[in-house]
Amino acid sequence: MALKRGASGVGIGRSRGGGSRLALAVLAFFCVLSPLVFFFGRGLRTGSAHGDDYNANGSGKENLDWRERMALEHLSSLFSKEVLDVITANIDDSNPLSLDSFRKSNMSASWKIDGAEASFENKPKKSATDTKQQTPKGMVTDSSDERSQFVDSPAKLARRQLREKRRLKRAAELVQQDEEVTVKLENAAIERSKSVDSAVLGKYSIWRKENENENADSTLRFMRDQMIMARVYLTIAKMKNKLDLYQELQTRIKESQRALGEASGDADLHHSAPERMKAMGQVLSKAREQLYDCKLVTGKLRAMLQTADEQVRSLKRQSTFLSQLAAKTVPNAIHCLSMRLTIEYYLLPPEKRKFPRSENLENRDLYHYALFSDNVLAASVVVNSTVVNAKDSSKHVFHLVTDRLNYGAMNMWFLVNPPGKATIHVENVDEFKWLNSSYCPVLRQLESAAMKEYYFKADHPTTLSSGSSNLKYRNPKYLSMLNHLRFYLPQVYPKLDKILFLDDDIVVQKDLTGLWSVNLHGKVNGAVETCGQSFHRFDKYLNFSNPHIARNFDPNACGWAYGMNMFDLKEWKRKDITGIYHKWQNMNEDRVLWKLGTLPPGLITFYGLTHPLDKSWHVLGLGYNPSVDRSEIENAAVVHYNGNMKPWLELAMTKYRPYWTKYIKYDHPYLRTCNLSD
C-alpha cells in the first residue's frame, strides 16, 4: 500500500478525491496500525532511553528484542516487508507514524491509496538518536520526561476542557433558539385560529390547543362505513337468496344503529359500540367471501350515492322553506307587545293621542326621515339609535307610516317613549285615499286572478320541498303597500325637498346630518353601491333575455342598496320618477322582466340617476353574511340586517345581535309583560 500526502487538504480524511477507498484506508490505519505502532515505538523508545541501566545488568537488549518481536509478529501478518521497514525506521514520536505527530502537527495532509504500498512525501523530523546527541553533557533524561510526550500537560488539558464546555454551551444555545422560534410560531398560529369565527369555518383546527384528539370521531365514521357496506351486501344477499346471511346482516345493522344513536363523536357512542363494530366486521368478512362481486358492489354503491344526493337536495329545499317561513313570521313576544299597546292606545282619550311639535313636520330647514314599518320594536330601535347618536335631536323629524293593524301600537309606543326632543308623526297607509288600484299598478296587479293564484294557492304543495319553490317571492312583504310606498315619496310628503329613507332593519351608529350636505350632482337617489367583481350587478336582478331589458340597460351596471337612501324630492318631481316606475311596473305584470320585490324596479327606475355614497355610510350583510369585517361595522354610520336573519328573530346571528339590542330597554314594563328579553 502506498500513502501519499498532498498539500491541498485540510486534515486526515478530508481529501476531495479519495472516495470510499480513502475512508476505508484511514479507518484501517487508526483502528489497527496506529495502536501497534504506538506500542512498538514505545517499546523501542523505552529500550533506548534506559540503555545504560539495561546494559548494566544485561537485560535491556533482551527487553527490546522481546517487545520488537511481539510488534513485528502482529504487523507481519498485515503489511509487506517494505512497509515494516518504514515503520522500524521511524520509531521516534516526532515521525509521521507517531500518534502524537498526527495530533500535534499543524500541517494539512491528504492521503492517496496507490496499490498495496505506502510512502510519505514528507520531510522526516530528527530521530531520537540525533536529539540525544544534541543533549548537553551531564543532563540526565528522566523517564518521566519521556512519558510526558504521551500525556497532555495540565494547561493543554484545561484548554481542551474549556473548548469542550464552549462547544456544549453553543450547541445548547442553538437548540434553545430553535425551540423558542418553534414556540413563537405555534403561539402565533394559535392566536390567528382564535380570531376565526368557528360558527362559520368550523371548530376544528390543528393549532387549537383544546383539540387534543385529532380523530375524535374515527370510530363513529368507521361504524358508519361498515353500515354502508352492510347495506350493499344486504341487497346482494337478498338477490342471491342467501337468507341466513341476509338475516344476520339485518340484525347487525340494527345493532349498529342502536349503538350509534344520535352520537356526533366517539365520546357519545354507547359502551357497546366496540363489540358491535367487531361483530359487524366479522359478518362483513363472511359476506365478502360469499357475495363479493366487483360489478355488483360498484353498482349498488353508485345507486346509494345517487339516493343520498337526492336526499341532500330535498333537505336543502326543506331548509330553504323553513328559513323563509321563519323570516316572515312575527315572534309571539312582538305580537304580544303590539296587541297590548293597541289596547292601551284606544283606551286613551282623543286629546292625549297627539304628538307635540307638529309644526316641524313641514319645516324644510330640519332633517326629515321616512320610515315605513309594521314592526313596533324594530321601528323603535331605528328612531332611538338615530336620536342617541344625533348631535342635536331637536332638529330631527321622523315620519312613520304603518298599516291599520299596527297603527295604534306604533302611536302608543312613541307616546309612552318620546324620542327626546325629536319630532315624530305616525300615519296609516290605508288612509292614503289617493293610493288605489286605478293609480297604482301594483295594487291593480294584486287584484288580478293570476296573482291571487300565484300567491295564495301555489299549486297546493303537499310537502315542504315542493312548497319552497319561489317561496322567497311569496313573502307577505311583497304584497304590502308599505314596501312599495318608497316610490311615492313626493306624494306622501309634498312640502319637503329632501328626505332620508330608512328601512326598519337598520341601526344608526353615527350622526347622519352630514348626508344632507352631500352634493348629489343633479341625481335623485344617493345610495351605497353593492357590486363586487361579479356580484350585485344588474344581470343578477333583471331578465336580460327580454329585449326590453337588454335594449335599455347594461348587465354589468353596478347595483346599489335600499335601506339608507337620500332622495332629492325636487329632482324626483322634475324627472317624474314615479311615472317611470309605473311604466316598467305595468310592463312586468306577468313577471317576465324581474321577480317580485322593490330592488329590481328601483334599479330600473333610478338607472343613471343614482349618486354613489361612501361605503362607510351604509354597511350591509348582517342578516346573511357571517364574515362582515368587524372594523367596517364599527366604523359604519348605519348597519343593515338585510337578509333572513333579522335581529329580532331567533335565527339571528348572535355575534351581530348586540349592535341592535343595545338600543332596547328590556326592563320596560311592556317588554317584561310580553317576556321580551335579550
XYZ file of C-alpha atoms in Angstrom:
678
model
C 0.000 0.000 0.000
C 1.336 3.425 -0.938
C 0.310 6.505 1.037
C 0.904 9.981 -0.320
C 0.321 13.265 1.412
C -0.754 16.312 -0.592
C -0.581 19.985 0.266
C -4.179 20.883 -0.590
C -6.102 19.001 2.092
C -7.301 20.306 5.408
C -6.715 17.191 7.537
C -6.670 13.483 7.516
C -9.803 12.038 5.998
C -10.729 15.286 4.140
C -9.285 14.587 0.723
C -11.571 15.756 -2.049
C -10.962 12.814 -4.377
C -10.319 9.762 -2.205
C -13.819 8.385 -2.210
C -14.838 5.317 -0.277
C -11.387 3.657 -0.607
C -9.759 6.553 1.225
C -12.231 6.291 4.074
C -11.544 2.548 4.444
C -7.800 3.127 4.423
C -7.913 5.808 7.089
C -10.226 3.655 9.233
C -7.861 0.699 8.948
C -4.915 2.857 9.893
C -6.416 4.273 13.061
C -8.047 1.014 14.161
C -5.181 -1.426 13.532
C -1.906 0.172 12.535
C -1.732 3.114 14.944
C -2.066 1.143 18.211
C 0.565 -1.337 17.108
C 2.950 1.431 16.031
C 2.349 3.117 19.360
C 3.302 0.084 21.415
C 6.084 -0.860 19.112
C 7.598 2.608 19.175
C 7.043 2.835 22.921
C 8.977 -0.335 23.454
C 11.859 0.817 21.329
C 11.962 4.233 22.992
C 11.968 2.670 26.408
C 14.831 0.441 25.493
C 16.762 3.344 24.001
C 16.158 5.744 26.878
C 17.233 3.266 29.513
C 20.039 1.635 27.588
C 22.670 2.396 30.154
C 20.673 0.918 33.008
C 19.642 -2.111 30.985
C 23.189 -2.690 29.709
C 24.425 -2.589 33.259
C 22.510 -5.708 34.179
C 22.370 -7.172 30.673
C 18.577 -7.262 30.406
C 17.947 -4.120 28.262
C 18.663 -5.759 24.956
C 16.532 -8.722 25.800
C 13.614 -6.479 26.767
C 13.928 -4.518 23.490
C 14.142 -7.671 21.397
C 11.130 -9.141 23.137
C 8.930 -6.074 22.509
C 10.120 -5.772 18.932
C 9.445 -9.395 18.181
C 5.875 -9.108 19.568
C 5.106 -5.989 17.487
C 6.619 -7.422 14.317
C 4.685 -10.656 14.728
C 1.421 -8.704 14.713
C 2.437 -6.423 11.859
C 3.908 -9.064 9.617
C 0.515 -10.612 9.059
C -0.913 -7.310 7.829
C 1.780 -5.484 5.850
C 4.563 -6.215 3.405
C 8.234 -6.185 4.280
C 8.759 -2.715 2.745
C 6.099 -1.197 4.973
C 7.574 -2.866 8.073
C 10.963 -1.409 7.228
C 9.478 2.068 7.067
C 7.826 1.572 10.451
C 11.042 0.299 12.018
C 12.974 3.258 10.627
C 10.511 5.783 12.001
C 10.123 4.787 15.604
C 10.598 8.275 17.010
C 7.494 10.033 18.391
C 8.090 13.016 16.178
C 7.915 10.945 12.976
C 4.853 10.849 10.741
C 3.669 7.477 12.072
C 3.508 8.754 15.632
C 0.020 9.314 17.017
C 1.265 12.464 18.724
C 2.614 13.642 15.406
C -0.842 13.340 13.864
C -2.429 15.166 16.788
C 0.140 17.935 17.121
C 1.022 18.587 13.503
C -0.279 21.882 12.078
C 0.337 20.741 8.508
C -2.586 19.660 6.406
C -2.415 16.356 4.607
C -4.463 14.400 2.157
C -3.976 10.706 1.646
C -3.969 8.782 -1.535
C -4.034 4.997 -1.809
C -1.961 3.582 -4.599
C -1.789 -0.187 -4.917
C -0.581 -2.019 -1.859
C 2.409 0.120 -0.952
C 2.633 3.323 1.124
C 5.184 6.107 1.118
C 5.262 9.522 2.791
C 6.099 12.664 0.887
C 7.181 14.476 3.988
C 10.478 15.547 5.318
C 11.322 13.371 8.319
C 11.981 15.052 11.605
C 15.085 14.458 13.647
C 15.419 10.993 15.066
C 15.669 10.213 18.724
C 19.382 9.447 18.320
C 20.071 12.890 16.853
C 18.121 14.508 19.619
C 20.084 12.595 22.200
C 23.374 13.649 20.642
C 22.336 17.321 20.874
C 21.574 16.985 24.566
C 24.238 18.712 26.650
C 26.547 16.514 28.567
C 25.759 15.974 32.148
C 21.972 16.305 31.561
C 20.107 13.249 32.623
C 16.912 12.418 30.764
C 14.433 11.066 33.218
C 11.822 8.515 32.218
C 9.031 10.887 33.317
C 10.095 13.353 30.602
C 9.658 10.607 28.065
C 6.220 9.732 29.387
C 5.134 13.421 29.207
C 5.282 13.164 25.424
C 2.220 10.906 25.629
C 0.313 12.756 28.404
C -1.055 16.297 27.926
C 0.143 18.975 30.270
C -2.395 20.482 32.720
C -2.573 23.675 30.667
C -3.426 21.764 27.479
C -5.943 19.624 29.332
C -7.610 22.744 30.768
C -7.771 24.339 27.318
C -9.305 21.197 25.852
C -11.912 21.056 28.602
C -12.689 24.769 28.108
C -13.167 24.251 24.381
C -15.456 21.317 25.055
C -17.537 23.385 27.500
C -17.831 26.222 24.984
C -18.887 23.768 22.293
C -21.578 22.231 24.504
C -22.765 25.658 25.598
C -23.062 26.865 21.996
C -24.941 23.709 20.995
C -27.385 24.218 23.885
C -27.906 27.863 22.861
C -28.708 26.859 19.279
C -31.166 24.203 20.443
C -32.813 26.717 22.773
C -33.121 29.264 19.957
C -34.772 26.660 17.698
C -37.223 25.752 20.448
C -38.081 29.420 21.100
C -38.715 30.049 17.389
C -40.953 26.977 17.180
C -42.952 28.042 20.245
C -43.393 31.552 18.832
C -44.678 30.194 15.511
C -47.118 27.861 17.268
C -48.428 30.618 19.544
C -48.896 32.977 16.588
C -50.832 30.310 14.699
C -52.987 29.624 17.761
C -53.813 33.314 18.112
C -54.751 33.508 14.433
C -57.015 30.475 14.757
C -58.815 32.076 17.716
C -59.742 35.082 15.579
C -61.547 32.837 13.088
C -65.259 32.541 13.712
C -65.806 28.856 14.480
C -69.516 29.157 13.720
C -68.582 29.899 10.106
C -65.472 27.885 9.287
C -65.852 25.005 11.739
C -64.314 24.383 15.138
C -61.531 22.043 14.029
C -58.030 23.438 13.729
C -54.738 21.655 14.321
C -53.477 24.745 16.110
C -56.243 24.867 18.682
C -54.951 23.541 21.987
C -58.353 22.218 23.029
C -58.357 19.788 20.094
C -56.022 17.272 21.632
C -57.590 14.341 19.785
C -57.416 14.917 16.050
C -59.685 11.948 15.302
C -62.448 12.380 17.843
C -64.949 10.682 15.534
C -62.828 7.981 13.885
C -64.781 5.109 15.464
C -68.078 6.762 14.578
C -67.096 7.193 10.944
C -65.767 3.630 10.768
C -69.058 2.215 12.049
C -70.989 4.289 9.520
C -68.768 2.962 6.729
C -69.441 -0.550 7.984
C -73.184 0.067 7.806
C -72.888 1.319 4.212
C -71.105 -1.862 3.127
C -73.544 -3.970 5.150
C -76.471 -2.448 3.249
C -74.718 -3.201 -0.040
C -74.213 -6.848 0.907
C -77.749 -6.990 2.303
C -79.166 -6.192 -1.136
C -76.854 -8.676 -2.855
C -77.683 -11.399 -0.293
C -81.376 -10.982 -0.978
C -80.725 -11.036 -4.711
C -78.740 -14.296 -4.445
C -81.199 -15.858 -1.995
C -78.669 -16.081 0.881
C -81.362 -15.826 3.533
C -79.220 -16.750 6.557
C -76.618 -14.140 5.686
C -79.390 -11.668 4.886
C -80.899 -12.094 8.376
C -77.504 -11.810 10.042
C -76.631 -8.608 8.167
C -80.008 -7.126 9.012
C -79.506 -7.913 12.713
C -76.015 -6.369 12.776
C -77.228 -3.222 11.028
C -79.940 -2.719 13.660
C -77.442 -3.290 16.480
C -75.005 -0.759 14.980
C -77.793 1.784 14.536
C -78.739 1.448 18.207
C -75.093 1.805 19.232
C -74.657 4.925 17.089
C -77.881 6.583 18.224
C -77.576 10.379 17.968
C -73.821 10.388 18.579
C -71.770 13.135 16.952
C -68.389 11.874 18.202
C -66.690 8.853 19.710
C -67.349 10.147 23.219
C -71.109 9.991 22.598
C -71.130 6.372 21.468
C -72.839 3.669 23.525
C -70.483 1.498 25.584
C -71.432 -1.485 23.412
C -70.119 0.201 20.247
C -66.727 -1.638 20.163
C -68.466 -5.023 20.433
C -70.970 -4.083 17.711
C -68.163 -2.893 15.484
C -66.274 -6.161 15.952
C -69.383 -8.264 15.260
C -70.151 -6.226 12.150
C -66.596 -6.705 10.919
C -66.922 -10.468 11.246
C -70.178 -10.659 9.329
C -68.798 -8.331 6.637
C -65.801 -10.634 6.178
C -68.175 -13.555 5.829
C -70.317 -11.638 3.340
C -67.274 -10.650 1.313
C -66.189 -14.271 0.980
C -69.635 -15.403 -0.172
C -71.078 -12.427 -2.052
C -68.323 -10.141 -3.311
C -68.791 -9.190 -6.923
C -66.957 -6.062 -8.053
C -69.550 -5.097 -10.649
C -72.492 -5.622 -8.303
C -70.875 -3.779 -5.384
C -69.944 -0.836 -7.599
C -73.476 -0.599 -8.962
C -75.047 -0.704 -5.506
C -72.674 1.983 -4.172
C -73.455 4.208 -7.145
C -77.179 3.786 -6.565
C -76.770 4.609 -2.874
C -74.762 7.708 -3.789
C -77.492 8.942 -6.131
C -80.147 8.330 -3.481
C -78.118 10.228 -0.902
C -77.650 13.100 -3.345
C -81.401 13.341 -3.899
C -81.989 13.321 -0.156
C -79.496 16.167 0.310
C -81.253 18.242 -2.351
C -84.618 17.584 -0.739
C -83.307 18.597 2.677
C -81.857 21.801 1.216
C -85.241 22.696 -0.237
C -86.877 21.998 3.095
C -84.269 24.122 4.847
C -84.936 26.985 2.419
C -88.665 26.698 3.012
C -88.297 26.693 6.795
C -85.842 29.606 6.825
C -88.163 31.664 4.611
C -91.077 30.698 6.824
C -89.172 31.735 9.939
C -88.135 35.016 8.312
C -91.674 36.112 7.548
C -93.226 35.132 10.873
C -93.661 37.522 13.781
C -92.361 36.282 17.139
C -95.029 35.826 19.811
C -93.408 38.395 22.087
C -93.535 41.137 19.427
C -97.114 40.206 18.541
C -97.988 40.401 22.256
C -96.336 43.825 22.506
C -98.303 45.130 19.524
C -101.622 43.880 20.911
C -101.072 45.343 24.387
C -100.003 48.711 23.010
C -103.025 48.794 20.682
C -105.404 48.161 23.573
C -103.736 50.871 25.656
C -103.867 53.361 22.799
C -107.587 53.053 22.151
C -108.264 53.423 25.875
C -106.688 56.880 25.762
C -108.929 59.910 25.311
C -108.550 61.555 21.837
C -106.785 64.651 23.200
C -103.924 62.505 24.587
C -103.260 60.737 21.294
C -101.460 63.670 19.672
C -97.709 64.182 19.431
C -96.082 67.504 20.319
C -94.201 69.811 17.893
C -96.418 69.021 14.888
C -95.345 72.375 13.362
C -91.972 70.819 12.490
C -93.449 68.265 10.088
C -93.133 70.530 7.029
C -90.138 72.619 8.107
C -87.593 72.289 5.280
C -84.738 73.506 7.491
C -84.893 70.347 9.630
C -83.670 66.821 8.958
C -86.543 64.568 7.843
C -86.620 60.766 7.908
C -89.108 58.386 6.253
C -89.662 55.028 7.975
C -92.292 52.531 6.767
C -92.795 49.577 9.117
C -95.295 47.257 10.776
C -92.809 46.160 13.480
C -93.057 48.320 16.623
C -89.847 47.068 18.221
C -87.794 47.440 15.031
C -89.095 50.976 14.418
C -88.258 51.932 18.000
C -84.628 50.811 17.509
C -84.264 52.885 14.323
C -85.639 56.036 15.976
C -83.821 55.524 19.277
C -80.420 54.820 17.672
C -80.755 57.889 15.412
C -81.663 60.201 18.293
C -78.972 58.838 20.643
C -76.223 59.439 18.060
C -77.545 62.816 16.824
C -75.678 65.986 17.759
C -78.924 67.933 18.171
C -82.016 65.709 18.366
C -84.381 68.701 18.278
C -83.635 69.175 14.551
C -84.697 65.661 13.560
C -88.196 64.771 12.342
C -89.400 61.165 11.910
C -92.253 60.353 9.527
C -93.552 56.857 10.331
C -96.082 55.032 8.174
C -97.603 51.705 9.250
C -100.694 49.633 8.480
C -104.100 49.630 10.134
C -103.276 46.680 12.397
C -100.217 48.330 13.981
C -101.290 51.978 13.828
C -102.450 52.115 17.458
C -99.416 50.212 18.764
C -96.938 52.453 16.921
C -98.610 55.610 18.248
C -98.794 54.285 21.820
C -95.158 53.252 21.946
C -93.835 56.680 20.980
C -96.382 58.450 23.192
C -95.080 56.443 26.149
C -91.434 56.601 24.983
C -90.943 60.003 23.274
C -87.647 60.232 21.313
C -86.111 63.067 23.299
C -86.556 66.456 21.655
C -87.092 64.961 18.195
C -90.412 65.279 16.374
C -92.372 62.174 15.418
C -95.503 61.593 13.377
C -97.307 58.290 12.662
C -99.630 57.716 9.687
C -101.804 54.853 8.440
C -101.116 53.744 4.859
C -104.723 52.595 4.494
C -105.854 56.197 4.917
C -103.990 57.348 1.787
C -107.078 57.557 -0.437
C -105.053 58.508 -3.499
C -103.182 55.175 -3.288
C -105.678 52.923 -5.115
C -105.700 50.343 -7.891
C -106.589 52.889 -10.564
C -103.403 54.852 -9.803
C -101.004 52.207 -8.526
C -100.077 49.303 -10.882
C -99.038 47.030 -8.024
C -102.438 47.257 -6.351
C -104.123 46.578 -9.664
C -101.939 43.551 -10.317
C -102.556 42.158 -6.835
C -106.283 42.152 -7.581
C -105.831 40.001 -10.709
C -106.783 36.321 -10.674
C -103.336 35.246 -11.884
C -101.598 36.994 -8.983
C -104.009 35.531 -6.440
C -103.370 32.087 -7.908
C -99.631 32.621 -7.687
C -99.662 33.889 -4.114
C -102.466 32.140 -2.310
C -102.772 28.735 -3.945
C -99.208 27.982 -5.065
C -100.278 24.687 -6.670
C -101.344 23.389 -3.255
C -97.968 21.977 -2.184
C -98.194 18.804 -0.138
C -94.583 18.700 1.018
C -92.082 21.182 2.390
C -89.720 20.737 -0.546
C -92.374 21.376 -3.197
C -93.677 24.391 -1.292
C -90.248 26.005 -1.272
C -90.393 26.848 -4.985
C -90.230 30.632 -5.364
C -91.146 30.934 -1.682
C -88.878 33.964 -1.308
C -91.075 35.916 -3.692
C -94.227 34.860 -1.856
C -93.149 36.703 1.269
C -96.051 38.871 2.502
C -93.874 41.979 2.488
C -94.089 41.965 -1.312
C -97.883 42.165 -1.010
C -97.790 45.082 1.433
C -98.046 48.608 0.101
C -95.648 49.647 2.877
C -92.932 48.054 0.754
C -93.931 49.896 -2.439
C -94.630 53.232 -0.769
C -90.988 54.265 -1.304
C -91.855 55.021 -4.956
C -94.407 57.641 -3.853
C -92.377 59.851 -1.502
C -93.271 63.198 -3.189
C -96.934 62.274 -2.956
C -96.645 61.377 0.750
C -94.512 64.437 1.623
C -95.304 67.137 -0.964
C -93.861 70.039 1.086
C -90.359 68.577 1.595
C -87.280 68.984 -0.619
C -85.049 66.214 0.782
C -85.764 63.161 2.877
C -83.652 60.270 4.171
C -85.341 56.911 3.666
C -84.571 54.226 6.298
C -85.549 50.550 6.451
C -86.727 49.137 9.785
C -83.924 46.541 9.945
C -81.093 49.064 10.303
C -79.238 50.548 13.267
C -77.815 54.083 13.238
C -74.391 54.402 14.896
C -73.349 57.968 13.992
C -74.844 61.378 13.380
C -76.430 61.394 9.902
C -76.849 65.135 9.355
C -73.796 65.117 7.048
C -75.874 63.337 4.402
C -77.935 66.493 3.825
C -74.700 68.260 2.794
C -73.739 65.646 0.173
C -73.925 67.030 -3.359
C -75.917 64.572 -5.473
C -74.864 66.361 -8.699
C -78.379 66.548 -10.044
C -79.138 62.892 -9.290
C -82.289 61.821 -7.449
C -81.002 58.968 -5.291
C -77.927 58.903 -3.052
C -77.044 55.294 -2.169
C -74.124 52.983 -1.396
C -73.171 50.725 -4.287
C -73.007 46.992 -3.582
C -71.341 45.473 -6.628
C -68.131 43.492 -6.314
C -66.202 41.777 -9.085
C -69.291 39.948 -10.333
C -71.871 40.350 -7.583
C -74.938 42.554 -7.269
C -74.873 43.811 -10.815
C -77.949 44.343 -12.950
C -77.814 40.899 -14.563
C -78.443 39.337 -11.158
C -81.793 41.083 -10.722
C -83.145 41.580 -14.250
C -84.020 39.213 -17.082
C -81.651 40.225 -19.867
C -83.116 37.615 -22.205
C -86.053 40.001 -22.542
C -85.439 42.542 -25.340
C -86.855 45.455 -23.326
C -84.293 44.883 -20.583
C -81.392 44.064 -22.907
C -82.025 47.163 -25.036
C -82.232 49.688 -22.193
C -79.788 48.539 -19.501
C -76.193 47.439 -19.061
C -75.950 43.968 -17.479
C -72.665 44.957 -15.788
C -74.072 48.154 -14.275
C -73.425 48.358 -10.554
C -76.302 47.720 -8.167
C -76.985 49.711 -5.024
C -78.823 49.088 -1.768
C -82.089 50.178 -0.264
C -82.068 50.731 3.487
C -80.473 54.161 3.731
C -81.157 56.443 0.755
C -81.054 60.200 0.434
C -83.751 61.340 -2.034
C -83.887 64.772 -3.651
C -87.672 65.228 -3.960
C -87.364 68.333 -6.131
C -85.366 66.428 -8.759
C -87.743 63.494 -8.292
C -90.696 65.607 -9.359
C -88.757 67.216 -12.192
C -87.764 63.846 -13.698
C -91.121 62.167 -12.948
C -89.587 59.189 -11.157
C -92.971 57.818 -10.107
C -94.091 57.837 -13.754
C -91.003 55.843 -14.779
C -91.773 53.321 -12.066
C -95.396 52.978 -13.236
C -94.270 52.401 -16.835
C -91.976 49.489 -16.001
C -94.304 48.027 -13.382
C -97.085 47.836 -15.984
C -94.710 46.022 -18.368
C -93.914 43.432 -15.703
C -97.449 42.290 -14.970
C -96.604 38.712 -15.954
C -93.250 38.874 -14.043
C -91.073 38.360 -17.151
C -88.768 41.346 -16.540
C -87.958 40.596 -12.898
C -89.300 38.638 -9.987
C -91.255 40.381 -7.281
C -89.652 42.846 -4.905
C -88.717 46.508 -4.816
C -84.988 46.468 -5.572
C -85.243 45.407 -9.266
C -87.807 48.110 -10.132
C -85.726 50.515 -8.051
C -82.625 49.744 -10.122
C -84.627 50.331 -13.295
C -86.389 53.484 -12.085
C -83.233 55.190 -10.802
C -80.959 53.934 -13.607
C -78.469 56.712 -14.331
C -79.999 58.809 -11.542
C -78.131 57.383 -8.533
C -75.162 59.094 -6.895
C -72.791 56.665 -5.093
C -72.201 57.436 -1.421
C -69.118 56.488 0.571
C -69.363 52.881 1.751
C -68.813 53.856 5.375
C -72.282 55.422 5.428
C -74.035 52.090 4.985
C -72.654 48.577 5.717
C -74.855 45.669 4.670
C -74.962 41.914 5.170
C -75.601 41.476 8.891
C -78.693 39.411 8.105
C -76.994 36.796 5.931
C -73.205 37.237 5.790
C -71.255 35.869 8.788
C -67.960 37.306 7.503
C -68.604 41.048 7.589
C -65.436 42.747 8.797
C -65.733 43.949 12.389
C -63.838 47.168 11.679
C -66.276 48.017 8.872
C -69.202 47.504 11.255
C -67.629 49.632 13.968
C -66.862 52.475 11.548
C -70.213 52.427 9.720
C -72.794 55.172 10.204
C -75.592 52.672 9.501
C -75.511 48.863 9.725
C -78.157 46.902 7.851
C -79.544 43.464 8.743
C -80.661 42.731 5.203
C -81.418 39.059 4.711
C -83.493 36.482 6.564
C -81.608 36.586 9.874
C -83.272 39.648 11.351
C -82.022 40.677 14.800
C -85.448 40.213 16.434
C -85.686 36.578 15.268
C -84.233 33.525 16.977
C -82.293 32.640 13.832
C -80.337 35.911 14.009
C -76.553 35.666 14.095
C -75.581 36.122 17.718
C -72.366 37.997 17.056
C -74.251 40.799 15.250
C -77.234 40.985 17.589
C -75.652 43.254 20.275
C -75.455 46.151 17.808
C -79.262 46.061 17.725
C -80.178 45.073 21.302
C -78.131 47.890 22.867
C -80.908 50.310 21.882
C -83.682 48.339 23.605
C -84.603 48.765 27.255
C -85.566 45.266 28.259
C -86.622 46.384 31.717
C -89.524 48.336 30.189
C -92.872 47.201 31.713
C -94.412 46.385 28.320
C -91.395 44.281 27.308
C -91.325 42.414 30.610
C -95.032 41.680 30.360
C -94.562 40.083 26.937
C -91.408 38.168 28.003
C -89.135 40.078 25.653
C -85.550 39.537 26.754
C -82.078 39.871 25.324
